[in-house]
PDB file of C-alpha atoms in Angstrom:
ATOM      1  CA  UNK A   1      63.437  87.909 100.538  1.00 65.00           C
ATOM      2  CA  UNK A   2      61.731  91.165 101.540  1.00 77.00           C
ATOM      3  CA  UNK A   3      62.829  90.634 105.138  1.00 71.00           C
ATOM      4  CA  UNK A   4      66.424  90.122 103.998  1.00 69.00           C
ATOM      5  CA  UNK A   5      66.290  93.273 101.876  1.00 72.00           C
ATOM      6  CA  UNK A   6      64.893  95.311 104.767  1.00 75.00           C
ATOM      7  CA  UNK A   7      67.525  93.903 107.120  1.00 72.00           C
ATOM      8  CA  UNK A   8      70.319  94.690 104.637  1.00 66.00           C
ATOM      9  CA  UNK A   9      69.015  98.220 104.131  1.00 71.00           C
ATOM     10  CA  UNK A  10      68.834  98.830 107.864  1.00 72.00           C
ATOM     11  CA  UNK A  11      72.366  97.679 108.577  1.00 70.00           C
ATOM     12  CA  UNK A  12      74.085  98.933 105.441  1.00 74.00           C
ATOM     13  CA  UNK A  13      72.576 102.391 105.906  1.00 76.00           C
ATOM     14  CA  UNK A  14      74.819 102.730 108.971  1.00 79.00           C
ATOM     15  CA  UNK A  15      77.756 102.720 106.530  1.00 83.00           C
ATOM     16  CA  UNK A  16      76.292 105.392 104.259  1.00 87.00           C
ATOM     17  CA  UNK A  17      78.047 108.435 105.745  1.00 88.00           C
ATOM     18  CA  UNK A  18      81.394 106.656 105.531  1.00 90.00           C
ATOM     19  CA  UNK A  19      80.855 105.762 101.882  1.00 88.00           C
ATOM     20  CA  UNK A  20      79.869 109.350 101.152  1.00 90.00           C
ATOM     21  CA  UNK A  21      83.185 110.542 102.564  1.00 90.00           C
ATOM     22  CA  UNK A  22      85.061 108.010 100.448  1.00 88.00           C
ATOM     23  CA  UNK A  23      83.235 108.824  97.232  1.00 87.00           C
ATOM     24  CA  UNK A  24      82.706 112.593  97.345  1.00 85.00           C
ATOM     25  CA  UNK A  25      85.282 114.325  95.204  1.00 75.00           C
ATOM     26  CA  UNK A  26      85.474 117.213  97.695  1.00 77.00           C
ATOM     27  CA  UNK A  27      86.578 114.973 100.575  1.00 78.00           C
ATOM     28  CA  UNK A  28      90.143 115.608 101.637  1.00 89.00           C
ATOM     29  CA  UNK A  29      92.598 112.764 102.072  1.00 90.00           C
ATOM     30  CA  UNK A  30      92.730 113.517 105.796  1.00 91.00           C
ATOM     31  CA  UNK A  31      88.922 113.210 105.988  1.00 92.00           C
ATOM     32  CA  UNK A  32      89.127 109.863 104.222  1.00 94.00           C
ATOM     33  CA  UNK A  33      91.851 108.650 106.595  1.00 94.00           C
ATOM     34  CA  UNK A  34      89.755 109.828 109.529  1.00 93.00           C
ATOM     35  CA  UNK A  35      86.685 107.885 108.466  1.00 94.00           C
ATOM     36  CA  UNK A  36      88.433 104.525 107.996  1.00 96.00           C
ATOM     37  CA  UNK A  37      88.520 103.451 111.683  1.00 96.00           C
ATOM     38  CA  UNK A  38      84.822 104.142 112.229  1.00 95.00           C
ATOM     39  CA  UNK A  39      83.965 102.551 108.862  1.00 95.00           C
ATOM     40  CA  UNK A  40      85.772  99.314 109.721  1.00 96.00           C
ATOM     41  CA  UNK A  41      84.252  99.315 113.200  1.00 93.00           C
ATOM     42  CA  UNK A  42      80.801  99.825 111.656  1.00 92.00           C
ATOM     43  CA  UNK A  43      81.437  96.914 109.291  1.00 91.00           C
ATOM     44  CA  UNK A  44      82.311  94.791 112.329  1.00 91.00           C
ATOM     45  CA  UNK A  45      79.033  95.814 113.926  1.00 89.00           C
ATOM     46  CA  UNK A  46      77.097  94.906 110.764  1.00 87.00           C
ATOM     47  CA  UNK A  47      78.948  91.566 110.629  1.00 88.00           C
ATOM     48  CA  UNK A  48      78.106  90.904 114.287  1.00 85.00           C
ATOM     49  CA  UNK A  49      74.444  91.932 114.325  1.00 83.00           C
ATOM     50  CA  UNK A  50      73.106  91.397 110.801  1.00 81.00           C
ATOM     51  CA  UNK A  51      71.520  88.078 109.943  1.00 78.00           C
ATOM     52  CA  UNK A  52      72.611  88.330 106.321  1.00 76.00           C
ATOM     53  CA  UNK A  53      75.915  90.227 106.304  1.00 75.00           C
ATOM     54  CA  UNK A  54      77.420  87.964 108.958  1.00 80.00           C
ATOM     55  CA  UNK A  55      78.940  85.622 106.376  1.00 82.00           C
ATOM     56  CA  UNK A  56      82.299  85.927 104.682  1.00 86.00           C
ATOM     57  CA  UNK A  57      80.773  85.702 101.213  1.00 88.00           C
ATOM     58  CA  UNK A  58      78.818  88.895 101.941  1.00 86.00           C
ATOM     59  CA  UNK A  59      81.301  90.965 103.943  1.00 88.00           C
ATOM     60  CA  UNK A  60      84.487  90.236 101.979  1.00 93.00           C
ATOM     61  CA  UNK A  61      83.127  91.699  98.708  1.00 93.00           C
ATOM     62  CA  UNK A  62      81.969  94.783 100.628  1.00 92.00           C
ATOM     63  CA  UNK A  63      85.409  95.239 102.184  1.00 94.00           C
ATOM     64  CA  UNK A  64      87.023  94.593  98.811  1.00 95.00           C
ATOM     65  CA  UNK A  65      84.914  97.385  97.311  1.00 94.00           C
ATOM     66  CA  UNK A  66      86.107  99.726 100.061  1.00 95.00           C
ATOM     67  CA  UNK A  67      89.707  98.853  99.197  1.00 97.00           C
ATOM     68  CA  UNK A  68      89.016  99.534  95.512  1.00 96.00           C
ATOM     69  CA  UNK A  69      87.388 102.852  96.394  1.00 94.00           C
ATOM     70  CA  UNK A  70      90.506 103.833  98.328  1.00 96.00           C
ATOM     71  CA  UNK A  71      92.743 102.842  95.421  1.00 96.00           C
ATOM     72  CA  UNK A  72      90.593 104.825  92.993  1.00 93.00           C
ATOM     73  CA  UNK A  73      90.697 107.924  95.209  1.00 92.00           C
ATOM     74  CA  UNK A  74      94.489 107.660  95.506  1.00 93.00           C
ATOM     75  CA  UNK A  75      94.844 107.227  91.730  1.00 92.00           C
ATOM     76  CA  UNK A  76      92.668 110.283  91.218  1.00 89.00           C
ATOM     77  CA  UNK A  77      94.620 112.365  93.729  1.00 88.00           C
ATOM     78  CA  UNK A  78      98.157 111.166  93.056  1.00 89.00           C
ATOM     79  CA  UNK A  79      97.741 111.456  89.314  1.00 87.00           C
ATOM     80  CA  UNK A  80     101.151 111.253  87.657  1.00 85.00           C
ATOM     81  CA  UNK A  81     100.113 113.711  84.976  1.00 85.00           C
ATOM     82  CA  UNK A  82      99.376 116.301  87.670  1.00 85.00           C
ATOM     83  CA  UNK A  83     101.680 115.440  90.567  1.00 87.00           C
ATOM     84  CA  UNK A  84     104.819 116.599  88.789  1.00 85.00           C
ATOM     85  CA  UNK A  85     103.286 120.015  88.185  1.00 89.00           C
ATOM     86  CA  UNK A  86     103.045 120.632  91.936  1.00 89.00           C
ATOM     87  CA  UNK A  87     105.697 122.073  94.174  1.00 91.00           C
ATOM     88  CA  UNK A  88     107.929 119.267  95.469  1.00 91.00           C
ATOM     89  CA  UNK A  89     106.947 119.763  99.112  1.00 93.00           C
ATOM     90  CA  UNK A  90     103.237 119.842  98.257  1.00 92.00           C
ATOM     91  CA  UNK A  91     103.554 116.681  96.141  1.00 92.00           C
ATOM     92  CA  UNK A  92     105.402 114.855  98.920  1.00 93.00           C
ATOM     93  CA  UNK A  93     102.767 115.878 101.459  1.00 94.00           C
ATOM     94  CA  UNK A  94      99.997 114.633  99.180  1.00 93.00           C
ATOM     95  CA  UNK A  95     101.761 111.332  98.571  1.00 94.00           C
ATOM     96  CA  UNK A  96     102.392 110.958 102.310  1.00 95.00           C
ATOM     97  CA  UNK A  97      98.672 111.427 102.996  1.00 95.00           C
ATOM     98  CA  UNK A  98      97.901 108.789 100.373  1.00 95.00           C
ATOM     99  CA  UNK A  99     100.268 106.308 102.006  1.00 96.00           C
ATOM    100  CA  UNK A 100      98.693 107.104 105.378  1.00 96.00           C
ATOM    101  CA  UNK A 101      95.218 106.224 104.047  1.00 96.00           C
ATOM    102  CA  UNK A 102      96.376 102.896 102.670  1.00 97.00           C
ATOM    103  CA  UNK A 103      98.301 102.008 105.836  1.00 97.00           C
ATOM    104  CA  UNK A 104      95.349 103.075 108.001  1.00 97.00           C
ATOM    105  CA  UNK A 105      93.044 100.756 106.027  1.00 97.00           C
ATOM    106  CA  UNK A 106      95.254  97.746 106.719  1.00 97.00           C
ATOM    107  CA  UNK A 107      96.213  98.567 110.302  1.00 97.00           C
ATOM    108  CA  UNK A 108      92.593  99.286 111.243  1.00 97.00           C
ATOM    109  CA  UNK A 109      91.442  95.971 109.799  1.00 96.00           C
ATOM    110  CA  UNK A 110      94.190  94.148 111.712  1.00 96.00           C
ATOM    111  CA  UNK A 111      93.341  95.982 114.956  1.00 96.00           C
ATOM    112  CA  UNK A 112      89.628  95.156 114.665  1.00 94.00           C
ATOM    113  CA  UNK A 113      90.497  91.569 113.776  1.00 93.00           C
ATOM    114  CA  UNK A 114      92.681  91.344 116.910  1.00 92.00           C
ATOM    115  CA  UNK A 115      89.853  92.800 119.009  1.00 90.00           C
ATOM    116  CA  UNK A 116      87.508  90.125 117.663  1.00 87.00           C
ATOM    117  CA  UNK A 117      90.032  87.401 118.510  1.00 86.00           C
ATOM    118  CA  UNK A 118      90.336  88.740 122.060  1.00 86.00           C
ATOM    119  CA  UNK A 119      86.576  88.208 122.357  1.00 77.00           C
ATOM    120  CA  UNK A 120      87.154  84.515 122.944  1.00 66.00           C
ATOM    121  CA  UNK A 121      86.771  81.172 121.282  1.00 57.00           C
ATOM    122  CA  UNK A 122      82.978  81.401 121.097  1.00 64.00           C
ATOM    123  CA  UNK A 123      83.086  84.351 118.740  1.00 70.00           C
ATOM    124  CA  UNK A 124      83.528  83.994 114.996  1.00 78.00           C
ATOM    125  CA  UNK A 125      86.704  85.423 113.505  1.00 82.00           C
ATOM    126  CA  UNK A 126      87.618  87.690 110.652  1.00 87.00           C
ATOM    127  CA  UNK A 127      89.649  85.194 108.639  1.00 86.00           C
ATOM    128  CA  UNK A 128      89.232  86.986 105.342  1.00 91.00           C
ATOM    129  CA  UNK A 129      91.426  86.638 102.270  1.00 92.00           C
ATOM    130  CA  UNK A 130      94.043  89.333 102.795  1.00 94.00           C
ATOM    131  CA  UNK A 131      95.044  89.211  99.147  1.00 95.00           C
ATOM    132  CA  UNK A 132      91.565  90.373  98.189  1.00 94.00           C
ATOM    133  CA  UNK A 133      91.482  93.035 100.899  1.00 95.00           C
ATOM    134  CA  UNK A 134      95.017  94.392 100.617  1.00 97.00           C
ATOM    135  CA  UNK A 135      96.608  93.213  97.374  1.00 97.00           C
ATOM    136  CA  UNK A 136      95.822  96.395  95.459  1.00 97.00           C
ATOM    137  CA  UNK A 137      96.146  98.766  98.421  1.00 97.00           C
ATOM    138  CA  UNK A 138      99.554  97.343  99.388  1.00 97.00           C
ATOM    139  CA  UNK A 139     100.729  97.697  95.791  1.00 97.00           C
ATOM    140  CA  UNK A 140      99.434 101.283  95.615  1.00 95.00           C
ATOM    141  CA  UNK A 141     101.173 102.085  98.916  1.00 96.00           C
ATOM    142  CA  UNK A 142     104.437 100.691  97.556  1.00 96.00           C
ATOM    143  CA  UNK A 143     104.125 102.814  94.406  1.00 94.00           C
ATOM    144  CA  UNK A 144     103.429 105.917  96.498  1.00 93.00           C
ATOM    145  CA  UNK A 145     106.383 105.212  98.783  1.00 94.00           C
ATOM    146  CA  UNK A 146     108.593 104.839  95.701  1.00 92.00           C
ATOM    147  CA  UNK A 147     107.320 108.202  94.405  1.00 87.00           C
ATOM    148  CA  UNK A 148     108.148 109.906  97.680  1.00 79.00           C
TER     149      UNK A 148
END
C-alpha cells in the first residue's frame, strides 16, 4: 500500500501545476484554456506509465473531476448575476472564452485518444464514458452559446 501511495504521489504530482492553474481564482480563462492540452497529455503519460493510474476506474474519476472543475470555473466567471452588468462586447468576449475552454477540453481529449489509437493494436485505448467526461461540459457550452 505504501508503494502504491508513493507511486501515485510521484505521478500525480506531475499534474499539480495544471490543477493550480484550474483552481486559482486569479487564473485567466485564456490561461486555463492554454493548460488543457498539456494537462490531458500529462494524464495520458500518467495512464501509460503508472502502475496504479493505468486503469479506467482510476483515470475516469480524475478526468471527471477536471471536467467539474472547468464547469465550476465557468459558472464562477459567467455568473448571470454579474454578466449582465458588463458591457455587451466584454460579456460576449468572456462567454466566448468560456466556450473555447469547454470545446478545448473535449477536442483535446479526442485528439489524444486518436493519437493513442494510432499507436497500434497492442496499446490500450481510452474508451472512457463520454457522458461522464463531457455531459456537464457540453451542457455548459450549449448554455454559453445560447447566451452569446
